[in-house]
Tab-separated table of C-alpha atoms in Angstrom:
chain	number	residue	atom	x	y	z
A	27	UNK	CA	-65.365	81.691	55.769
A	28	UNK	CA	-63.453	79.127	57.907
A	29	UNK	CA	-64.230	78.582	60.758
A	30	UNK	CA	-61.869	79.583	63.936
A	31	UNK	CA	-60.402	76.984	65.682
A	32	UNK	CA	-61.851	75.029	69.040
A	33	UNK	CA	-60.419	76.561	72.007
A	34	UNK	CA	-58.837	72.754	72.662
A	35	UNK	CA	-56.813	72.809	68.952
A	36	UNK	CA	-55.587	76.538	69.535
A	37	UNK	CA	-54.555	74.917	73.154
A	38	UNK	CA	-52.565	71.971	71.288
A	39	UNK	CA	-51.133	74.123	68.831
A	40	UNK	CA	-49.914	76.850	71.776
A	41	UNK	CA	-48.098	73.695	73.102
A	42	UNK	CA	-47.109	72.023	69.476
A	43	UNK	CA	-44.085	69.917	70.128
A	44	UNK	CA	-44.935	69.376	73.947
A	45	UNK	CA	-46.680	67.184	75.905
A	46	UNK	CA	-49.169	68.364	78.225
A	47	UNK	CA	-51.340	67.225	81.293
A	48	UNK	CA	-54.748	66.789	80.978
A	49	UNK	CA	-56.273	65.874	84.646
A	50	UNK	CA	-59.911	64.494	84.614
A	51	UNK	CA	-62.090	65.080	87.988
A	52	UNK	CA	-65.943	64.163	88.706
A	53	UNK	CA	-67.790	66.821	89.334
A	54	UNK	CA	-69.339	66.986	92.717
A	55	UNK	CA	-66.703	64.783	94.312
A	56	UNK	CA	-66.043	65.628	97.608
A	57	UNK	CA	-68.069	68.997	96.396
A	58	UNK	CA	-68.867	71.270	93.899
A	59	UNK	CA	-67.114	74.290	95.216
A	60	UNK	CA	-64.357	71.598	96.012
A	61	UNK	CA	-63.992	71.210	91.992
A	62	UNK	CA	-64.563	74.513	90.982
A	63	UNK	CA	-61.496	74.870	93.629
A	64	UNK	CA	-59.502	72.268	92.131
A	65	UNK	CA	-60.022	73.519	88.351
A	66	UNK	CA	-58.796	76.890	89.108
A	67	UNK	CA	-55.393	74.870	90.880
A	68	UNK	CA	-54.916	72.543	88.199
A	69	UNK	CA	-55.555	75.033	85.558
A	70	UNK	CA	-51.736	76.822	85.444
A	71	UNK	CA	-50.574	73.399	84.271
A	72	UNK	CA	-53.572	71.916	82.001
A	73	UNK	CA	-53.645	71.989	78.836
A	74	UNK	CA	-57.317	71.503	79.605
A	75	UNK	CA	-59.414	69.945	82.172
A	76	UNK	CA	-62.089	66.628	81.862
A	77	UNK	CA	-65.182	66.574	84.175
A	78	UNK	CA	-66.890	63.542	84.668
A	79	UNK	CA	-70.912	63.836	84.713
A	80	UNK	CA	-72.213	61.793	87.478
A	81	UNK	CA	-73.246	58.671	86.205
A	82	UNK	CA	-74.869	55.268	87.901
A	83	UNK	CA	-73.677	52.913	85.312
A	84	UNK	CA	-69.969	54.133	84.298
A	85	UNK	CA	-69.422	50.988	82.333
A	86	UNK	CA	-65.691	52.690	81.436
A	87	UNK	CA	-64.619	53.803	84.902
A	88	UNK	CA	-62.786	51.667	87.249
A	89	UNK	CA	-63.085	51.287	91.185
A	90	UNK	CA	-62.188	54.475	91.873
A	91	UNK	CA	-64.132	56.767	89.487
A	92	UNK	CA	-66.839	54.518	90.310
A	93	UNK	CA	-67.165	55.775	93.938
A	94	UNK	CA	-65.872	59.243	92.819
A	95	UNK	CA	-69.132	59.297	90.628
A	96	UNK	CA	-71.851	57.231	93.162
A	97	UNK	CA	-70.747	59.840	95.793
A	98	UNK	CA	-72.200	62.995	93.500
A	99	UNK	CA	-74.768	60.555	92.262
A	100	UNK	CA	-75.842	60.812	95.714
A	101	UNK	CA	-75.898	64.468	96.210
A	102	UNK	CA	-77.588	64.741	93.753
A	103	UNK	CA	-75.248	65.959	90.898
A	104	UNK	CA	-76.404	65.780	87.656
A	105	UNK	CA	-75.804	67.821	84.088
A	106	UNK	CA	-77.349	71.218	85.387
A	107	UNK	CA	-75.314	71.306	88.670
A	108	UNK	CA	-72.239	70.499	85.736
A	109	UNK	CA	-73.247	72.778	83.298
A	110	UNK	CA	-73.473	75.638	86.321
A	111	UNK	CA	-69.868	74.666	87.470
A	112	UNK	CA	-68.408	74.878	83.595
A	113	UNK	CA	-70.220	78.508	83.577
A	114	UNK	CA	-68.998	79.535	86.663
A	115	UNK	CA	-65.455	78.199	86.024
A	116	UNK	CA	-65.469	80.139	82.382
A	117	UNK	CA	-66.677	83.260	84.060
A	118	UNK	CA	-63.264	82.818	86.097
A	119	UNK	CA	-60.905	83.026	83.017
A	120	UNK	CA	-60.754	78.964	82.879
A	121	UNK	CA	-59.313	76.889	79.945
A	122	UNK	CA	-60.781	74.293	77.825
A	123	UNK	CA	-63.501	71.823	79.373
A	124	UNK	CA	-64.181	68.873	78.332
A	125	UNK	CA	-67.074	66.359	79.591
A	126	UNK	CA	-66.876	62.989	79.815
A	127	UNK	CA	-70.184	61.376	80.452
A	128	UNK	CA	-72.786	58.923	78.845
A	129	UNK	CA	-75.609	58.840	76.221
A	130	UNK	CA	-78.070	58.213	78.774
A	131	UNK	CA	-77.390	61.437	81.195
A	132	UNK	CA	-77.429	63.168	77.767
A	133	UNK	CA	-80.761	61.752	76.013
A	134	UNK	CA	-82.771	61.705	79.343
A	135	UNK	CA	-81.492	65.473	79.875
A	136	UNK	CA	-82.749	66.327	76.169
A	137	UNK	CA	-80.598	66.048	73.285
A	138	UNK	CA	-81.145	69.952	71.958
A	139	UNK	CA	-81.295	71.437	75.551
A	140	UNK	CA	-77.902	69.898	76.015
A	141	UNK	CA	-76.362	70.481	73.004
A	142	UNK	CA	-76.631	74.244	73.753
A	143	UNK	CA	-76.421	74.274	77.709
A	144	UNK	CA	-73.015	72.740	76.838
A	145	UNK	CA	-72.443	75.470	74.498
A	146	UNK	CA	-73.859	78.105	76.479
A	147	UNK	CA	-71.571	76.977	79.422
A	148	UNK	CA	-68.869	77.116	78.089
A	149	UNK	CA	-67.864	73.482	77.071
A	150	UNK	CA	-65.746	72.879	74.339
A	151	UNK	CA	-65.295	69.000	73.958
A	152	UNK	CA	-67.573	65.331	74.516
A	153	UNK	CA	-66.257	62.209	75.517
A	154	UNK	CA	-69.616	60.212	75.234
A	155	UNK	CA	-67.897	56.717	75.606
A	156	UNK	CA	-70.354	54.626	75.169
A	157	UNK	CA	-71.743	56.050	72.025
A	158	UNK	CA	-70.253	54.498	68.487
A	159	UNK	CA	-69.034	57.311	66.507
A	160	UNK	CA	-71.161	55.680	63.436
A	161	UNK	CA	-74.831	55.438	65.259
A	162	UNK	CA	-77.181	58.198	66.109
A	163	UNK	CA	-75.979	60.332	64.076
A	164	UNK	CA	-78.844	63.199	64.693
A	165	UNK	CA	-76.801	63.048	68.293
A	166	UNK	CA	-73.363	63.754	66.379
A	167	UNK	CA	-74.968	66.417	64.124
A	168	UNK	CA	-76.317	68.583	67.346
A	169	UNK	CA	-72.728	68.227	68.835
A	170	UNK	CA	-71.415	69.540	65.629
A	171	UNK	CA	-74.127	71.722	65.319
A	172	UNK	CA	-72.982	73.527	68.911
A	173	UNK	CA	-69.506	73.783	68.193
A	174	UNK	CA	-68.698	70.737	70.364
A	175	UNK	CA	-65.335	68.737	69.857
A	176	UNK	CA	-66.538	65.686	69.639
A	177	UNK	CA	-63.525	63.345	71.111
A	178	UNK	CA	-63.268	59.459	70.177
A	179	UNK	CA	-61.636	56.717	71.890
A	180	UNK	CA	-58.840	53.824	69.868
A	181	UNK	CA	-58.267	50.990	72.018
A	182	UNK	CA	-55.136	48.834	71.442
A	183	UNK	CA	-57.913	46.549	70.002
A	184	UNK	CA	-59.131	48.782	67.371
A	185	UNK	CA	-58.551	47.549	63.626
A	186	UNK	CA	-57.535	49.157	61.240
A	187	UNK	CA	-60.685	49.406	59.307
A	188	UNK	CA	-62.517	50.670	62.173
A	189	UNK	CA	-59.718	53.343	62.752
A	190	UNK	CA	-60.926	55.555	59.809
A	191	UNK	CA	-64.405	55.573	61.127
A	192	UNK	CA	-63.626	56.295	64.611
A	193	UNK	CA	-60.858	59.450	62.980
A	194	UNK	CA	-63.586	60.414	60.628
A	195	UNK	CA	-66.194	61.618	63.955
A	196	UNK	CA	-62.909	63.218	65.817
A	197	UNK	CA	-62.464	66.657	66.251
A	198	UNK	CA	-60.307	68.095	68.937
A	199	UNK	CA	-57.771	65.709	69.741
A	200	UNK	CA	-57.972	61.571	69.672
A	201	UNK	CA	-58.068	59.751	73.148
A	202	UNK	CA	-55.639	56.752	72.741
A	203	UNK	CA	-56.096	54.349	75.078
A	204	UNK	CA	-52.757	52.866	77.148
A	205	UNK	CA	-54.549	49.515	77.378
A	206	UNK	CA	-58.055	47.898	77.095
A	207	UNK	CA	-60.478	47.547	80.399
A	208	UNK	CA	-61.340	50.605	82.584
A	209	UNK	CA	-59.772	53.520	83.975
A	210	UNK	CA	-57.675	53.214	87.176
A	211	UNK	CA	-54.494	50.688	87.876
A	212	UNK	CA	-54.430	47.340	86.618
A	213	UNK	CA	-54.414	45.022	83.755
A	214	UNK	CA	-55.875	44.952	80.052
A	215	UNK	CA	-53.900	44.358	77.197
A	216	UNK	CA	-51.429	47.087	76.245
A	217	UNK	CA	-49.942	46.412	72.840
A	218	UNK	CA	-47.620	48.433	71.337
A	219	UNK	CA	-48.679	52.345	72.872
A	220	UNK	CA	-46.017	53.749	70.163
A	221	UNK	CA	-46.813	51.942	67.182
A	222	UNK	CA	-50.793	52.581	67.641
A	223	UNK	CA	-50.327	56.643	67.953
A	224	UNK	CA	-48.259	55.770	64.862
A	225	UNK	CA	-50.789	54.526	63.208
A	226	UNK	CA	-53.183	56.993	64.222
A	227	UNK	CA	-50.548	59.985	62.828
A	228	UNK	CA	-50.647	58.422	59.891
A	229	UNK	CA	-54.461	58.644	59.531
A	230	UNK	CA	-54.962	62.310	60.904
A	231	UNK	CA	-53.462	65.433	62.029
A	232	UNK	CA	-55.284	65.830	65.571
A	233	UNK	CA	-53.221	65.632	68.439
A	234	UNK	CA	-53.249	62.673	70.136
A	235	UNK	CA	-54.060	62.203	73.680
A	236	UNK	CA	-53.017	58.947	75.976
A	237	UNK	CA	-54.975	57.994	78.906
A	238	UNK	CA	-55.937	54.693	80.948
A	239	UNK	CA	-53.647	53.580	83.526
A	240	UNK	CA	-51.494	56.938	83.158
A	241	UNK	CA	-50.663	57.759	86.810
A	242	UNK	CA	-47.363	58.074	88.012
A	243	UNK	CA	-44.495	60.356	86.813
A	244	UNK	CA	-42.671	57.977	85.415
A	245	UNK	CA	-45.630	57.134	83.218
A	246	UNK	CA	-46.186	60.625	82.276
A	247	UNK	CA	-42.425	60.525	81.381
A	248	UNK	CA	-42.263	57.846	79.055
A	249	UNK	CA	-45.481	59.701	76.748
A	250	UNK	CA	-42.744	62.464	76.047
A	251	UNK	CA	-42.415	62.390	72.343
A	252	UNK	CA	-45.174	60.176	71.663
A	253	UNK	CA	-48.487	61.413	72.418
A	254	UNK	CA	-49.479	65.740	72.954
A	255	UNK	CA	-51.469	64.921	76.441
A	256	UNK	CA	-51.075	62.712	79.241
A	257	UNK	CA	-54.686	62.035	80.688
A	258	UNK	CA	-54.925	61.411	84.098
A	259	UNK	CA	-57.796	60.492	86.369
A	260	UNK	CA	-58.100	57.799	88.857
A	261	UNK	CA	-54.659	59.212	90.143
A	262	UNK	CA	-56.494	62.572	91.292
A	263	UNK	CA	-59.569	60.652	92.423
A	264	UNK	CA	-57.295	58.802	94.768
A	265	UNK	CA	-55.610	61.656	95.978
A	266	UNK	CA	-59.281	62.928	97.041
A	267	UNK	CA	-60.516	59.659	98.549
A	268	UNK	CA	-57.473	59.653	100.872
A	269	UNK	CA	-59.116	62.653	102.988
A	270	UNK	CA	-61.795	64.029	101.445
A	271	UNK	CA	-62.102	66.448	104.238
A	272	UNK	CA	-58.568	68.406	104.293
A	273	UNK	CA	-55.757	68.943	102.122
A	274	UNK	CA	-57.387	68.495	98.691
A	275	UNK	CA	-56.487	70.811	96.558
A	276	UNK	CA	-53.018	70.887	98.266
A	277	UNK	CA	-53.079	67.278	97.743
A	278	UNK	CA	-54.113	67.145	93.908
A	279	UNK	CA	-51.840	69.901	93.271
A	280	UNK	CA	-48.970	68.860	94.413
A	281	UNK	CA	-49.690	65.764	92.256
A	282	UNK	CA	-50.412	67.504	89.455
A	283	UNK	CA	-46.852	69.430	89.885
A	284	UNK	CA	-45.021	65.812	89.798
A	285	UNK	CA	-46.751	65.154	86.489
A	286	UNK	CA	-46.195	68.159	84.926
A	287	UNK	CA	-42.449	68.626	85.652
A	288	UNK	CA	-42.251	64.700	84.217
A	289	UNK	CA	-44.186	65.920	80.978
A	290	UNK	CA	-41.656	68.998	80.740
């Protein structure tokens, strides 16, 4: 018997033809019950929702994740205090969840005993971006093993004979990125964005997600037609830094609104 689909494919296929938002935020940052907040806000116009795992050595993140992530770091945030958020936000009637995090949070936190606390949570897909889909593969098979979505990143520097083997470990959706370098504003080389989801469509029949550098709604605009989700963190991280005292949902939100209506 076939297997059902991931709660993130039967989200993509709801919204076939569209492109949707996908907002990323870290958990912990300014609080816990500050995300859990924000989730439940964000989730009317998600397609799903990426959680950073507090992390001291985010080689992929840029300035502002950075702090976003040493801040929980500091409070102490780490995969159960995630894991307990993804519950409680599933008990709540959330969406799809995916976690973007390391291998080291996940191998020092047990491979097995995260593999299910994930599953048991209520996660449904992995960003592990440091990880190369074709090493440690006992890691890949308890992913699969769960049920996890196991999402890979193509950089506009990814040939074409590393494509397949970077498709072949997808399942979810791909993460296209806009440009090489780290998350956030700023530089990296961009290439064609149009021609490499091309290239990836050509390969697969996952959706295909664009992130890096996606902030404004005028970027969000011009991924109409080319990719299924726009990906946006370092945006909503800024719109936290600027007071993370008051206004942030309100804050985030309203963001969230802009990039939706451009997406629309």
């Amino acid at each position: 018997m076939q297997a059902p689909p991931s709660r993130i494919s039967a989200a993509f296929e709801a919204h076939a033809g569209r492109t949707r938002l996908i907002p990323y935020l870290t958990a912990g940052y300014p609080s816990l019950d500050v995300t859990f907040e924000l989730m439940r806000a964000l989730q009317p116009r998600s397609l799903a929702i990426e959680i950073g795992v507090p992390f001291s050595d985010p080689i992929a993140d840029g300035p502002d994740i950075q702090r976003a992530l040493e801040w929980s770091v500091s409070r102490r945030v780490g995969l159960d205090q995630v894991l307990d958020l993804v519950t409680r936000y599933r008990a709540a009637g959330g969406g799809p969840v995916i976690l973007m995090t390391y291998a080291n949070p996940v191998l020092r936190h047990g491979l097995e005993r995260f593999a299910a606390g994930a599953r048991d949570a209520g996660v449904d897909g992995l960003i592990v971006s440091d990880l190369p889909p074709d090493e440690e593969p006992a890691t890949w098979g308890a992913f699969d093993a769960a049920g996890l979505d196991t999402i890979q990143l193509v950089a506009p520097t990814t040939p074409a004979a590393r494509l397949d083997a970077v498709l072949a470990r997808s399942r979810g959706f791909v993460y296209c990125l806009a440009r090489t370098g780290v998350t956030g504003a700023g530089g990296g080389y961009a290439g064609v964005l149009e021609e490499r989801v091309r290239d990836i469509r050509a390969k697969t029949r996952l959706p295909v997600g664009v992130g890096f550098g996606i902030s404004t709604p005028e970027h969000a605009r011009a991924l109409r037609g080319v990719a299924d989700a726009a990906i946006v963190g370092a945006a909503m991280i800024r719109e936290i830094t600027r007071d993370p005292e008051r206004g942030v949902v309100e804050r985030v939100s309203a963001l969230a609104r802009e990039l939706a209506a451009a997406l629309d």
